[in-house]
Amino acid sequence: MFKKVLIANRGEIALRVIRACKEMGISTVAVHSTADMDAMHVRMADESVCIGPPPSNKSYLSIPAIISACEVTGAEAIHPGYGFLSENSNFVDIINDHGIQFIGPTAEHIRIMGDKITAKETMKALKVPCVPGSDGSVNSLEVAMNVGQNIGYPLIVKATAGGGGRGMKVANNKDDLENAFLTARSEANSAFGNDEVYIERYLTNPRHIEIQVFGDGKGNAIHLGERDCSLQRRHQKVLEEAPGPSISAEVREYIGNICSKAVASINYAGAGTIEFLYENNEFYFIEMNTRLQVEHPVTEAIYGVDLVREQIRIASGFELSLNQNELHPNGHAIEARINAETLPNFIPNPGTVTMFHAPGGLGVRIDSNLYSGYQIPPHYDSLIGKLIVHGRDRKEAMERLKRSLDELIIDGIDTTTDLFHDLLKNKDIIDGNYNIHWLENWLLDK
Ligand code: MV4
């Protein structure tokens, strides 16, 4: 087992990783920018190294600075958290060349899944159900038109280097296609420096259902069911839950087994999330994320498994600590993401937190880097905490979310907590009756 791990991240996820390391008897190294001298992750780690000025590309994204921090502290492995360098295959190659282990999959697997066409081809070959669409990349309007003839409309043009919603354009009919194709290509080129695009049938009202998987890198893998992450605004998730309100035990076993078999057969190592659109009781693969996700605690709550501990075990050459037949979901969990933003327009609102009081009690977890007196720097993501509740069933989880939101105190800045009070009163939310468009439509009507 590793003796010392460096956490190449900040905020609540850095704390999350430090906590797992502490329980495993592993020493921790925090890295931080000059804007994060007083950050909680720096206080909570055994050691810390300043790696540069506030902008991320000069600190949390600086590969030389992070490798230097490993060398001066003797850290053997890096946990990347999410965002920053977590899905950067070149980073993995470079640290491996320096004899440092990456707590995550191989550079090759990150590369395959980072290119959305090779990801889809790989999944298709492994019998994972995919959205009907073009055979690989579409290089001309002529080919695009042929795809439209074959699969019909509406369709969506997506950037191969995209993901997370950037570089996508919908065409409702063949007259729209030229514009969608050219716009998607030029947006892809300016956003990613790569104008390659592919085409899929556009699913009009799906849910976003994602399956948590884990591989040991030696041909064994498990799944830990699904999360319903349909409640999003501008491709930012707002609330996630597990189990999905629309998913039965039979459906979970069906899609879960497809996913665990797929990752086992490519010798995938570590945590992964296979994202699907789910419409009319059918799953359609869209992307795979090769990192630990923000919303992983809802899965931890219902399966009772520490996902970061499993990541560290696998990276250091151990087996997974559980088999599939030991994994049974229990109850229901919901995560509310708390952002330092002003409603109704979600404008980032960093500042000084004059008072922070975390809720507690049965089935309540708060993952947050806040403390009373903390000054939130303006340079980073506005996520300041996650409130995760667990109940015996969905109703109890929703009641517990309401109660714990009432207990939560964050003074001095505006936050998105009021949004959840409103959501919990809504009939569609109470009934679990929502899809990927529900939240944006509801915000428009409010
Ligand atoms: C789609 C789609 C409909 N049909 N693909 C958006 C982000 C990226 N991960 C994939 N996305 C979508 N792909 C097909 N073939 C609709 C979306 C989409 C979406 C997906 C998940 C969650 C929220 C979304 C909001 C708008 C569009």
Tab-separated table of C-alpha atoms and ligand atoms in Angstrom:
chain	number	residue	atom	x	y	z
A	1	MET	CA	0.000	0.000	0.000
A	2	PHE	CA	1.154	3.569	-0.691
A	3	LYS	CA	2.719	5.362	2.286
A	4	LYS	CA	2.225	8.877	0.959
A	5	VAL	CA	-0.267	10.296	-1.556
A	6	LEU	CA	-0.371	13.780	-3.097
A	7	ILE	CA	-3.793	15.240	-3.821
A	8	ALA	CA	-3.654	17.345	-7.001
A	9	ASN	CA	-6.856	19.228	-6.289
A	10	ARG	CA	-8.597	21.673	-3.932
A	11	GLY	CA	-11.988	22.246	-2.320
A	12	GLU	CA	-14.327	19.580	-1.018
A	13	ILE	CA	-12.884	16.781	-3.179
A	14	ALA	CA	-9.382	17.297	-1.768
A	15	LEU	CA	-10.867	16.856	1.729
A	16	ARG	CA	-12.734	13.767	0.587
A	17	VAL	CA	-9.516	12.132	-0.616
A	18	ILE	CA	-7.543	13.163	2.491
A	19	ARG	CA	-10.223	11.535	4.676
A	20	ALA	CA	-9.911	8.206	2.855
A	21	CYS	CA	-6.101	8.334	3.065
A	22	LYS	CA	-6.210	9.012	6.807
A	23	GLU	CA	-8.434	6.004	7.420
A	24	MET	CA	-6.009	3.870	5.411
A	25	GLY	CA	-2.938	5.085	7.328
A	26	ILE	CA	-1.570	6.931	4.281
A	27	SER	CA	0.195	10.316	4.740
A	28	THR	CA	-1.191	13.149	2.671
A	29	VAL	CA	0.348	16.018	0.733
A	30	ALA	CA	-1.864	18.959	-0.229
A	31	VAL	CA	-0.896	21.305	-3.050
A	32	HIS	CA	-2.285	24.812	-3.245
A	33	SER	CA	-2.123	28.079	-5.132
A	34	THR	CA	-1.298	31.344	-3.365
A	35	ALA	CA	-5.063	32.062	-3.311
A	36	ASP	CA	-5.600	28.879	-1.255
A	37	MET	CA	-3.050	29.428	1.554
A	38	ASP	CA	-5.881	29.331	4.111
A	39	ALA	CA	-7.928	26.613	2.442
A	40	MET	CA	-9.280	23.704	4.450
A	41	HIS	CA	-7.471	21.048	2.382
A	42	VAL	CA	-4.141	22.650	3.280
A	43	ARG	CA	-5.038	22.560	6.968
A	44	MET	CA	-6.263	18.984	6.863
A	45	ALA	CA	-3.299	17.407	5.035
A	46	ASP	CA	-0.140	16.251	6.801
A	47	GLU	CA	2.040	18.416	4.527
A	48	SER	CA	1.433	21.076	1.914
A	49	VAL	CA	3.295	22.619	-0.998
A	50	CYS	CA	2.510	25.927	-2.703
A	51	ILE	CA	2.537	25.241	-6.437
A	52	GLY	CA	1.911	28.657	-7.976
A	53	PRO	CA	-0.248	31.760	-8.402
A	54	PRO	CA	-4.085	31.771	-8.362
A	55	PRO	CA	-4.914	30.982	-12.022
A	56	SER	CA	-5.474	27.213	-12.382
A	57	ASN	CA	-3.219	26.910	-15.429
A	58	LYS	CA	-0.322	28.216	-13.302
A	59	SER	CA	-1.039	26.026	-10.254
A	60	TYR	CA	-3.553	23.136	-10.191
A	61	LEU	CA	-2.907	22.450	-13.890
A	62	SER	CA	0.875	22.922	-13.749
A	63	ILE	CA	2.355	19.473	-14.353
A	64	PRO	CA	5.974	20.484	-13.550
A	65	ALA	CA	4.905	22.135	-10.274
A	66	ILE	CA	2.948	19.042	-9.214
A	67	ILE	CA	5.782	16.652	-10.069
A	68	SER	CA	8.194	18.861	-8.090
A	69	ALA	CA	5.821	18.723	-5.113
A	70	CYS	CA	5.876	14.899	-5.303
A	71	GLU	CA	9.652	14.871	-5.466
A	72	VAL	CA	10.244	17.206	-2.524
A	73	THR	CA	7.747	15.354	-0.317
A	74	GLY	CA	8.401	11.789	-1.484
A	75	ALA	CA	4.773	11.139	-2.467
A	76	GLU	CA	4.492	7.894	-4.453
A	77	ALA	CA	1.071	8.455	-6.000
A	78	ILE	CA	-1.242	11.259	-7.099
A	79	HIS	CA	-5.001	11.372	-6.624
A	80	PRO	CA	-6.363	13.884	-9.149
A	81	GLY	CA	-9.905	14.309	-7.744
A	82	TYR	CA	-12.277	15.497	-10.486
A	83	GLY	CA	-11.727	18.298	-13.025
A	84	PHE	CA	-8.196	19.736	-13.365
A	85	LEU	CA	-5.822	16.905	-14.430
A	86	SER	CA	-8.170	14.006	-13.670
A	87	GLU	CA	-8.789	13.039	-17.310
A	88	ASN	CA	-5.517	14.201	-18.852
A	89	SER	CA	-3.779	11.199	-20.424
A	90	ASN	CA	-0.564	13.153	-21.088
A	91	PHE	CA	-0.345	13.962	-17.378
A	92	VAL	CA	-0.588	10.254	-16.576
A	93	ASP	CA	2.180	9.398	-19.059
A	94	ILE	CA	4.447	12.133	-17.657
A	95	ILE	CA	4.023	11.222	-13.974
A	96	ASN	CA	4.490	7.520	-14.791
A	97	ASP	CA	7.771	8.431	-16.534
A	98	HIS	CA	8.778	10.026	-13.216
A	99	GLY	CA	7.961	6.831	-11.323
A	100	ILE	CA	4.782	8.269	-9.798
A	101	GLN	CA	1.542	6.242	-9.766
A	102	PHE	CA	-1.718	7.741	-10.973
A	103	ILE	CA	-4.745	6.866	-8.843
A	104	GLY	CA	-7.042	6.177	-11.753
A	105	PRO	CA	-7.108	4.285	-15.046
A	106	THR	CA	-4.255	3.952	-17.546
A	107	ALA	CA	-3.376	6.784	-19.919
A	108	GLU	CA	-4.596	4.572	-22.767
A	109	HIS	CA	-8.080	4.137	-21.287
A	110	ILE	CA	-8.346	7.858	-20.558
A	111	ARG	CA	-7.327	8.581	-24.158
A	112	ILE	CA	-9.859	6.141	-25.640
A	113	MET	CA	-12.744	7.559	-23.610
A	114	GLY	CA	-11.657	11.183	-24.121
A	115	ASP	CA	-12.198	10.796	-27.857
A	116	LYS	CA	-15.970	10.387	-28.076
A	117	ILE	CA	-15.813	8.423	-31.359
A	118	THR	CA	-13.291	5.843	-30.128
A	119	ALA	CA	-15.227	5.645	-26.841
A	120	LYS	CA	-18.419	4.835	-28.736
A	121	GLU	CA	-16.729	2.361	-31.087
A	122	THR	CA	-15.198	0.606	-28.089
A	123	MET	CA	-18.523	0.391	-26.259
A	124	LYS	CA	-20.387	-0.732	-29.374
A	125	ALA	CA	-17.887	-3.560	-29.889
A	126	LEU	CA	-18.468	-4.580	-26.248
A	127	LYS	CA	-22.249	-4.848	-26.828
A	128	VAL	CA	-23.106	-1.706	-24.862
A	129	PRO	CA	-26.247	-0.163	-26.431
A	130	CYS	CA	-25.398	3.094	-28.260
A	131	VAL	CA	-27.372	5.917	-29.892
A	132	PRO	CA	-27.859	5.192	-33.612
A	133	GLY	CA	-25.680	7.501	-35.673
A	134	SER	CA	-22.811	8.010	-38.070
A	135	ASP	CA	-20.125	5.406	-38.470
A	136	GLY	CA	-17.300	7.410	-36.914
A	137	SER	CA	-16.481	10.959	-37.924
A	138	VAL	CA	-18.373	12.997	-40.498
A	139	ASN	CA	-16.011	15.052	-42.659
A	140	SER	CA	-18.324	16.644	-45.195
A	141	LEU	CA	-21.828	18.019	-45.510
A	142	GLU	CA	-22.480	15.361	-48.143
A	143	VAL	CA	-21.752	12.548	-45.682
A	144	ALA	CA	-23.813	14.386	-43.039
A	145	MET	CA	-26.780	14.509	-45.439
A	146	ASN	CA	-26.482	10.771	-46.074
A	147	VAL	CA	-26.479	10.072	-42.341
A	148	GLY	CA	-29.620	12.219	-42.048
A	149	GLN	CA	-31.290	10.159	-44.809
A	150	ASN	CA	-30.436	6.930	-43.008
A	151	ILE	CA	-31.203	7.692	-39.357
A	152	GLY	CA	-33.800	10.436	-39.757
A	153	TYR	CA	-34.451	13.657	-37.831
A	154	PRO	CA	-34.029	15.257	-35.361
A	155	LEU	CA	-30.309	14.579	-35.110
A	156	ILE	CA	-27.407	16.053	-33.192
A	157	VAL	CA	-23.911	16.957	-34.406
A	158	LYS	CA	-21.304	16.493	-31.661
A	159	ALA	CA	-17.602	17.304	-31.346
A	160	THR	CA	-15.387	14.213	-31.104
A	161	ALA	CA	-13.188	16.054	-28.610
A	162	GLY	CA	-16.263	17.416	-26.770
A	163	GLY	CA	-18.225	16.140	-23.838
A	164	GLY	CA	-20.136	17.847	-21.108
A	165	GLY	CA	-22.298	19.654	-23.643
A	166	ARG	CA	-19.780	21.788	-25.532
A	167	GLY	CA	-19.725	21.755	-29.332
A	168	MET	CA	-23.174	20.212	-29.922
A	169	LYS	CA	-25.819	21.331	-32.419
A	170	VAL	CA	-29.299	19.919	-33.052
A	171	ALA	CA	-30.782	19.726	-36.570
A	172	ASN	CA	-34.570	19.260	-36.649
A	173	ASN	CA	-34.756	18.626	-40.389
A	174	LYS	CA	-32.558	18.469	-43.458
A	175	ASP	CA	-32.685	22.241	-43.991
A	176	ASP	CA	-31.145	22.736	-40.527
A	177	LEU	CA	-28.336	20.289	-41.120
A	178	GLU	CA	-25.901	22.451	-43.065
A	179	ASN	CA	-25.968	25.136	-40.386
A	180	ALA	CA	-25.724	22.598	-37.512
A	181	PHE	CA	-22.839	20.791	-39.165
A	182	LEU	CA	-20.828	23.935	-39.958
A	183	THR	CA	-21.501	25.583	-36.573
A	184	ALA	CA	-20.641	22.441	-34.580
A	185	ARG	CA	-17.424	22.084	-36.576
A	186	SER	CA	-16.289	25.647	-36.094
A	187	GLU	CA	-17.232	25.651	-32.394
A	188	ALA	CA	-15.351	22.388	-31.929
A	189	ASN	CA	-12.353	23.880	-33.664
A	190	SER	CA	-12.246	26.978	-31.478
A	191	ALA	CA	-13.062	25.135	-28.210
A	192	PHE	CA	-10.826	22.072	-28.656
A	193	GLY	CA	-8.526	22.848	-31.597
A	194	ASN	CA	-10.099	19.842	-33.342
A	195	ASP	CA	-12.994	20.179	-35.783
A	196	GLU	CA	-13.881	16.496	-35.976
A	197	VAL	CA	-17.614	15.821	-35.453
A	198	TYR	CA	-19.990	12.857	-35.462
A	199	ILE	CA	-23.759	12.569	-35.727
A	200	GLU	CA	-26.400	10.819	-33.606
A	201	ARG	CA	-30.150	10.589	-33.576
A	202	TYR	CA	-31.345	13.312	-31.175
A	203	LEU	CA	-33.307	11.867	-28.253
A	204	THR	CA	-35.907	14.457	-27.342
A	205	ASN	CA	-36.874	13.705	-23.730
A	206	PRO	CA	-34.443	11.301	-22.083
A	207	ARG	CA	-33.212	10.983	-18.543
A	208	HIS	CA	-29.486	11.067	-17.822
A	209	ILE	CA	-28.708	7.775	-16.103
A	210	GLU	CA	-25.108	6.906	-15.290
A	211	ILE	CA	-23.694	3.587	-14.085
A	212	GLN	CA	-20.841	3.482	-11.557
A	213	VAL	CA	-18.248	0.842	-12.381
A	214	PHE	CA	-14.931	-0.274	-10.947
A	215	GLY	CA	-12.287	-2.433	-12.580
A	216	ASP	CA	-9.198	-3.990	-11.002
A	217	GLY	CA	-7.107	-3.789	-14.185
A	218	LYS	CA	-6.871	-7.599	-14.269
A	219	GLY	CA	-10.131	-8.471	-15.954
A	220	ASN	CA	-12.429	-8.197	-12.931
A	221	ALA	CA	-15.065	-5.516	-12.517
A	222	ILE	CA	-18.157	-4.607	-10.523
A	223	HIS	CA	-20.974	-2.117	-10.941
A	224	LEU	CA	-22.625	-0.081	-8.200
A	225	GLY	CA	-25.900	0.685	-9.891
A	226	GLU	CA	-27.073	3.952	-11.341
A	227	ARG	CA	-27.504	7.599	-10.492
A	228	ASP	CA	-30.183	9.759	-12.070
A	229	CYS	CA	-28.460	13.065	-12.893
A	230	SER	CA	-31.133	14.543	-15.145
A	231	LEU	CA	-31.578	17.714	-13.084
A	232	GLN	CA	-29.064	19.982	-14.756
A	233	ARG	CA	-28.761	23.624	-15.768
A	234	ARG	CA	-26.445	24.496	-18.664
A	235	HIS	CA	-24.810	21.073	-18.328
A	236	GLN	CA	-24.122	21.620	-14.636
A	237	LYS	CA	-25.731	19.027	-12.396
A	238	VAL	CA	-27.832	20.464	-9.586
A	239	LEU	CA	-29.328	17.445	-7.769
A	240	GLU	CA	-28.556	13.753	-8.177
A	241	GLU	CA	-30.166	10.671	-6.704
A	242	ALA	CA	-29.709	6.922	-6.413
A	243	PRO	CA	-31.473	4.654	-7.143
A	244	GLY	CA	-32.972	6.325	-10.200
A	245	PRO	CA	-36.728	6.837	-9.678
A	246	SER	CA	-37.408	5.114	-13.031
A	247	ILE	CA	-35.068	2.122	-12.623
A	248	SER	CA	-36.216	-1.273	-11.276
A	249	ALA	CA	-33.936	-3.901	-9.736
A	250	GLU	CA	-34.216	-5.963	-12.950
A	251	VAL	CA	-33.266	-3.043	-15.199
A	252	ARG	CA	-30.357	-2.157	-12.869
A	253	GLU	CA	-29.042	-5.695	-13.047
A	254	TYR	CA	-29.428	-5.787	-16.832
A	255	ILE	CA	-27.577	-2.534	-17.591
A	256	GLY	CA	-25.164	-2.904	-14.652
A	257	ASN	CA	-23.985	-6.297	-15.909
A	258	ILE	CA	-23.502	-4.988	-19.434
A	259	CYS	CA	-21.306	-2.209	-18.014
A	260	SER	CA	-19.246	-4.324	-15.636
A	261	LYS	CA	-18.614	-6.916	-18.387
A	262	ALA	CA	-17.534	-4.170	-20.786
A	263	VAL	CA	-14.977	-2.652	-18.411
A	264	ALA	CA	-13.752	-6.073	-17.287
A	265	SER	CA	-13.033	-7.096	-20.856
A	266	ILE	CA	-10.801	-4.073	-21.520
A	267	ASN	CA	-8.950	-4.597	-18.172
A	268	TYR	CA	-10.100	-1.200	-16.994
A	269	ALA	CA	-8.594	-0.102	-13.668
A	270	GLY	CA	-10.282	2.102	-11.088
A	271	ALA	CA	-13.510	4.084	-10.952
A	272	GLY	CA	-15.498	4.845	-14.069
A	273	THR	CA	-18.921	6.155	-14.959
A	274	ILE	CA	-20.760	5.035	-18.055
A	275	GLU	CA	-23.273	7.686	-19.083
A	276	PHE	CA	-26.525	6.844	-20.815
A	277	LEU	CA	-29.553	8.622	-22.089
A	278	TYR	CA	-32.617	6.610	-21.021
A	279	GLU	CA	-35.821	7.026	-23.009
A	280	ASN	CA	-38.814	4.678	-23.472
A	281	ASN	CA	-37.109	2.010	-21.343
A	282	GLU	CA	-34.026	1.909	-23.575
A	283	PHE	CA	-30.443	2.805	-22.692
A	284	TYR	CA	-28.212	4.677	-25.143
A	285	PHE	CA	-24.522	5.056	-24.298
A	286	ILE	CA	-23.198	8.602	-24.774
A	287	GLU	CA	-19.880	8.974	-22.908
A	288	MET	CA	-17.648	7.373	-20.300
A	289	ASN	CA	-15.998	9.384	-17.543
A	290	THR	CA	-12.724	7.931	-16.335
A	291	ARG	CA	-12.667	9.777	-13.001
A	292	LEU	CA	-14.343	9.861	-9.609
A	293	GLN	CA	-17.447	12.031	-10.012
A	294	VAL	CA	-18.772	14.871	-7.883
A	295	GLU	CA	-21.946	12.875	-7.157
A	296	HIS	CA	-20.185	9.658	-6.044
A	297	PRO	CA	-21.492	10.020	-2.441
A	298	VAL	CA	-25.044	9.013	-3.382
A	299	THR	CA	-23.663	5.680	-4.565
A	300	GLU	CA	-21.528	5.373	-1.430
A	301	ALA	CA	-24.605	5.996	0.707
A	302	ILE	CA	-26.754	3.247	-0.771
A	303	TYR	CA	-23.988	0.653	-1.282
A	304	GLY	CA	-22.030	1.412	1.903
A	305	VAL	CA	-18.721	1.392	-0.006
A	306	ASP	CA	-15.936	3.995	0.223
A	307	LEU	CA	-15.205	4.593	-3.467
A	308	VAL	CA	-11.995	6.548	-2.852
A	309	ARG	CA	-10.644	3.710	-0.719
A	310	GLU	CA	-11.316	1.306	-3.597
A	311	GLN	CA	-9.563	3.642	-6.050
A	312	ILE	CA	-6.457	3.754	-3.834
A	313	ARG	CA	-6.495	-0.021	-3.256
A	314	ILE	CA	-6.602	-0.744	-6.977
A	315	ALA	CA	-3.913	1.809	-7.898
A	316	SER	CA	-1.568	0.233	-5.360
A	317	GLY	CA	-2.154	-3.256	-6.807
A	318	PHE	CA	-4.752	-4.674	-4.402
A	319	GLU	CA	-7.979	-6.411	-5.345
A	320	LEU	CA	-11.377	-4.785	-5.084
A	321	SER	CA	-12.644	-5.324	-1.543
A	322	LEU	CA	-16.056	-6.651	-2.700
A	323	ASN	CA	-17.564	-8.997	-5.291
A	324	GLN	CA	-20.714	-8.192	-7.227
A	325	ASN	CA	-22.767	-10.649	-5.144
A	326	GLU	CA	-21.907	-8.684	-1.996
A	327	LEU	CA	-23.274	-5.446	-3.430
A	328	HIS	CA	-26.890	-4.612	-2.655
A	329	PRO	CA	-28.327	-1.115	-2.721
A	330	ASN	CA	-29.961	-0.019	0.507
A	331	GLY	CA	-32.519	2.791	0.736
A	332	HIS	CA	-32.327	6.046	-1.185
A	333	ALA	CA	-29.806	8.901	-1.366
A	334	ILE	CA	-30.021	12.447	-2.743
A	335	GLU	CA	-27.263	15.003	-3.238
A	336	ALA	CA	-27.902	18.745	-3.342
A	337	ARG	CA	-25.018	20.753	-4.759
A	338	ILE	CA	-24.449	24.021	-2.921
A	339	ASN	CA	-22.835	26.731	-5.033
A	340	ALA	CA	-21.648	30.226	-4.086
A	341	GLU	CA	-24.027	31.813	-6.595
A	342	THR	CA	-26.776	34.407	-6.586
A	343	LEU	CA	-30.213	33.244	-7.756
A	344	PRO	CA	-32.131	33.443	-10.020
A	345	ASN	CA	-29.337	33.705	-12.587
A	346	PHE	CA	-26.679	31.601	-10.832
A	347	ILE	CA	-24.105	34.424	-10.920
A	348	PRO	CA	-20.895	33.378	-9.093
A	349	ASN	CA	-20.737	35.098	-5.726
A	350	PRO	CA	-17.432	34.480	-3.953
A	351	GLY	CA	-16.748	36.330	-0.688
A	352	THR	CA	-16.241	35.829	3.034
A	353	VAL	CA	-18.302	33.191	4.809
A	354	THR	CA	-19.074	34.892	8.114
A	355	MET	CA	-20.827	31.860	9.569
A	356	PHE	CA	-20.967	28.201	8.573
A	357	HIS	CA	-22.967	25.619	10.426
A	358	ALA	CA	-23.296	22.093	9.027
A	359	PRO	CA	-26.452	20.034	9.565
A	360	GLY	CA	-26.182	16.652	11.257
A	361	GLY	CA	-28.168	13.691	12.454
A	362	LEU	CA	-29.029	10.299	11.015
A	363	GLY	CA	-28.431	9.908	7.287
A	364	VAL	CA	-26.889	13.346	6.739
A	365	ARG	CA	-23.476	13.893	5.170
A	366	ILE	CA	-21.939	17.210	4.240
A	367	ASP	CA	-18.822	17.365	2.078
A	368	SER	CA	-17.689	20.982	2.168
A	369	ASN	CA	-14.493	22.977	2.405
A	370	LEU	CA	-16.194	25.880	4.207
A	371	TYR	CA	-15.489	27.125	7.703
A	372	SER	CA	-16.613	30.270	9.525
A	373	GLY	CA	-14.371	33.125	8.369
A	374	TYR	CA	-13.269	31.417	5.120
A	375	GLN	CA	-12.743	33.730	2.151
A	376	ILE	CA	-13.860	31.975	-1.029
A	377	PRO	CA	-11.348	32.895	-3.740
A	378	PRO	CA	-12.885	34.032	-7.045
A	379	HIS	CA	-10.602	31.961	-9.281
A	380	TYR	CA	-12.247	28.543	-9.133
A	381	ASP	CA	-15.499	26.588	-9.481
A	382	SER	CA	-18.402	27.889	-7.400
A	383	LEU	CA	-19.188	24.511	-5.755
A	384	ILE	CA	-18.735	25.014	-2.005
A	385	GLY	CA	-20.402	21.946	-0.651
A	386	LYS	CA	-22.598	18.945	-1.172
A	387	LEU	CA	-25.378	17.901	1.157
A	388	ILE	CA	-26.032	14.193	0.824
A	389	VAL	CA	-28.935	12.548	2.617
A	390	HIS	CA	-29.777	8.879	2.956
A	391	GLY	CA	-33.134	7.445	3.958
A	392	ARG	CA	-34.847	4.064	3.980
A	393	ASP	CA	-36.841	5.130	0.953
A	394	ARG	CA	-37.128	8.116	-1.379
A	395	LYS	CA	-39.781	9.835	0.722
A	396	GLU	CA	-37.653	9.667	3.856
A	397	ALA	CA	-34.614	10.942	1.932
A	398	MET	CA	-36.628	13.939	0.659
A	399	GLU	CA	-37.922	14.737	4.160
A	400	ARG	CA	-34.374	14.472	5.472
A	401	LEU	CA	-33.079	16.760	2.726
A	402	LYS	CA	-35.653	19.398	3.655
A	403	ARG	CA	-34.854	19.110	7.366
A	404	SER	CA	-31.087	19.299	6.859
A	405	LEU	CA	-31.381	22.250	4.458
A	406	ASP	CA	-33.253	24.028	7.265
A	407	GLU	CA	-30.338	23.345	9.625
A	408	LEU	CA	-27.624	24.464	7.205
A	409	ILE	CA	-26.320	27.986	7.829
A	410	ILE	CA	-24.036	29.758	5.343
A	411	ASP	CA	-23.888	33.503	6.043
A	412	GLY	CA	-21.981	36.257	4.254
A	413	ILE	CA	-22.495	35.014	0.687
A	414	ASP	CA	-25.408	34.010	-1.519
A	415	THR	CA	-25.828	30.299	-2.171
A	416	THR	CA	-28.099	28.045	-4.211
A	417	THR	CA	-29.715	26.412	-1.146
A	418	ASP	CA	-33.086	28.143	-1.605
A	419	LEU	CA	-33.486	26.422	-4.947
A	420	PHE	CA	-33.777	23.049	-3.192
A	421	HIS	CA	-36.508	24.261	-0.841
A	422	ASP	CA	-38.525	25.198	-3.939
A	423	LEU	CA	-37.736	21.983	-5.777
A	424	LEU	CA	-38.820	19.818	-2.834
A	425	LYS	CA	-42.314	21.382	-2.971
A	426	ASN	CA	-42.783	20.528	-6.647
A	427	LYS	CA	-45.084	17.649	-7.596
A	428	ASP	CA	-42.901	16.386	-10.463
A	429	ILE	CA	-39.878	16.293	-8.161
A	430	ILE	CA	-41.866	14.605	-5.393
A	431	ASP	CA	-43.029	12.026	-7.962
A	432	GLY	CA	-39.565	11.583	-9.508
A	433	ASN	CA	-41.103	12.614	-12.793
A	434	TYR	CA	-38.418	14.594	-14.625
A	435	ASN	CA	-35.976	14.422	-17.550
A	436	ILE	CA	-32.916	16.367	-18.788
A	437	HIS	CA	-35.026	19.376	-19.814
A	438	TRP	CA	-37.225	19.593	-16.710
A	439	LEU	CA	-35.061	21.923	-14.592
A	440	GLU	CA	-34.390	24.536	-17.273
A	441	ASN	CA	-38.092	24.652	-18.188
A	442	TRP	CA	-39.085	24.998	-14.536
A	443	LEU	CA	-36.573	27.834	-14.008
A	444	LEU	CA	-38.045	29.634	-17.031
A	445	ASP	CA	-41.605	29.416	-15.628
A	446	LYS	CA	-40.674	30.530	-12.138
B	1	MV4	C1	-27.553	13.968	-26.494
B	1	MV4	C2	-28.857	14.453	-26.261
B	1	MV4	C3	-29.867	13.933	-27.060
B	1	MV4	N1	-29.589	13.010	-28.017
B	1	MV4	N2	-27.325	13.051	-27.451
B	1	MV4	C4	-25.351	16.887	-23.418
B	1	MV4	C5	-24.053	16.729	-22.735
B	1	MV4	C6	-23.388	15.574	-23.313
B	1	MV4	N3	-22.837	14.767	-22.264
B	1	MV4	C7	-24.412	14.848	-24.094
B	1	MV4	N4	-25.574	15.681	-24.115
B	1	MV4	C8	-26.700	15.317	-24.787
B	1	MV4	N5	-26.522	14.388	-25.758
B	1	MV4	C9	-28.330	12.596	-28.194
B	1	MV4	N6	-28.084	11.688	-29.151
B	1	MV4	C10	-29.063	15.397	-25.266
B	1	MV4	C11	-27.978	15.848	-24.516
B	1	MV4	C12	-28.284	16.805	-23.475
B	1	MV4	C13	-28.172	16.465	-22.123
B	1	MV4	C14	-27.685	15.227	-21.709
B	1	MV4	C15	-27.568	14.914	-20.373
B	1	MV4	C16	-27.957	15.829	-19.419
B	1	MV4	C17	-28.433	17.053	-19.781
B	1	MV4	C18	-28.541	17.399	-21.125
B	1	MV4	C19	-29.029	18.642	-21.494
B	1	MV4	C20	-29.142	18.965	-22.820
B	1	MV4	C21	-28.755	18.041	-23.813
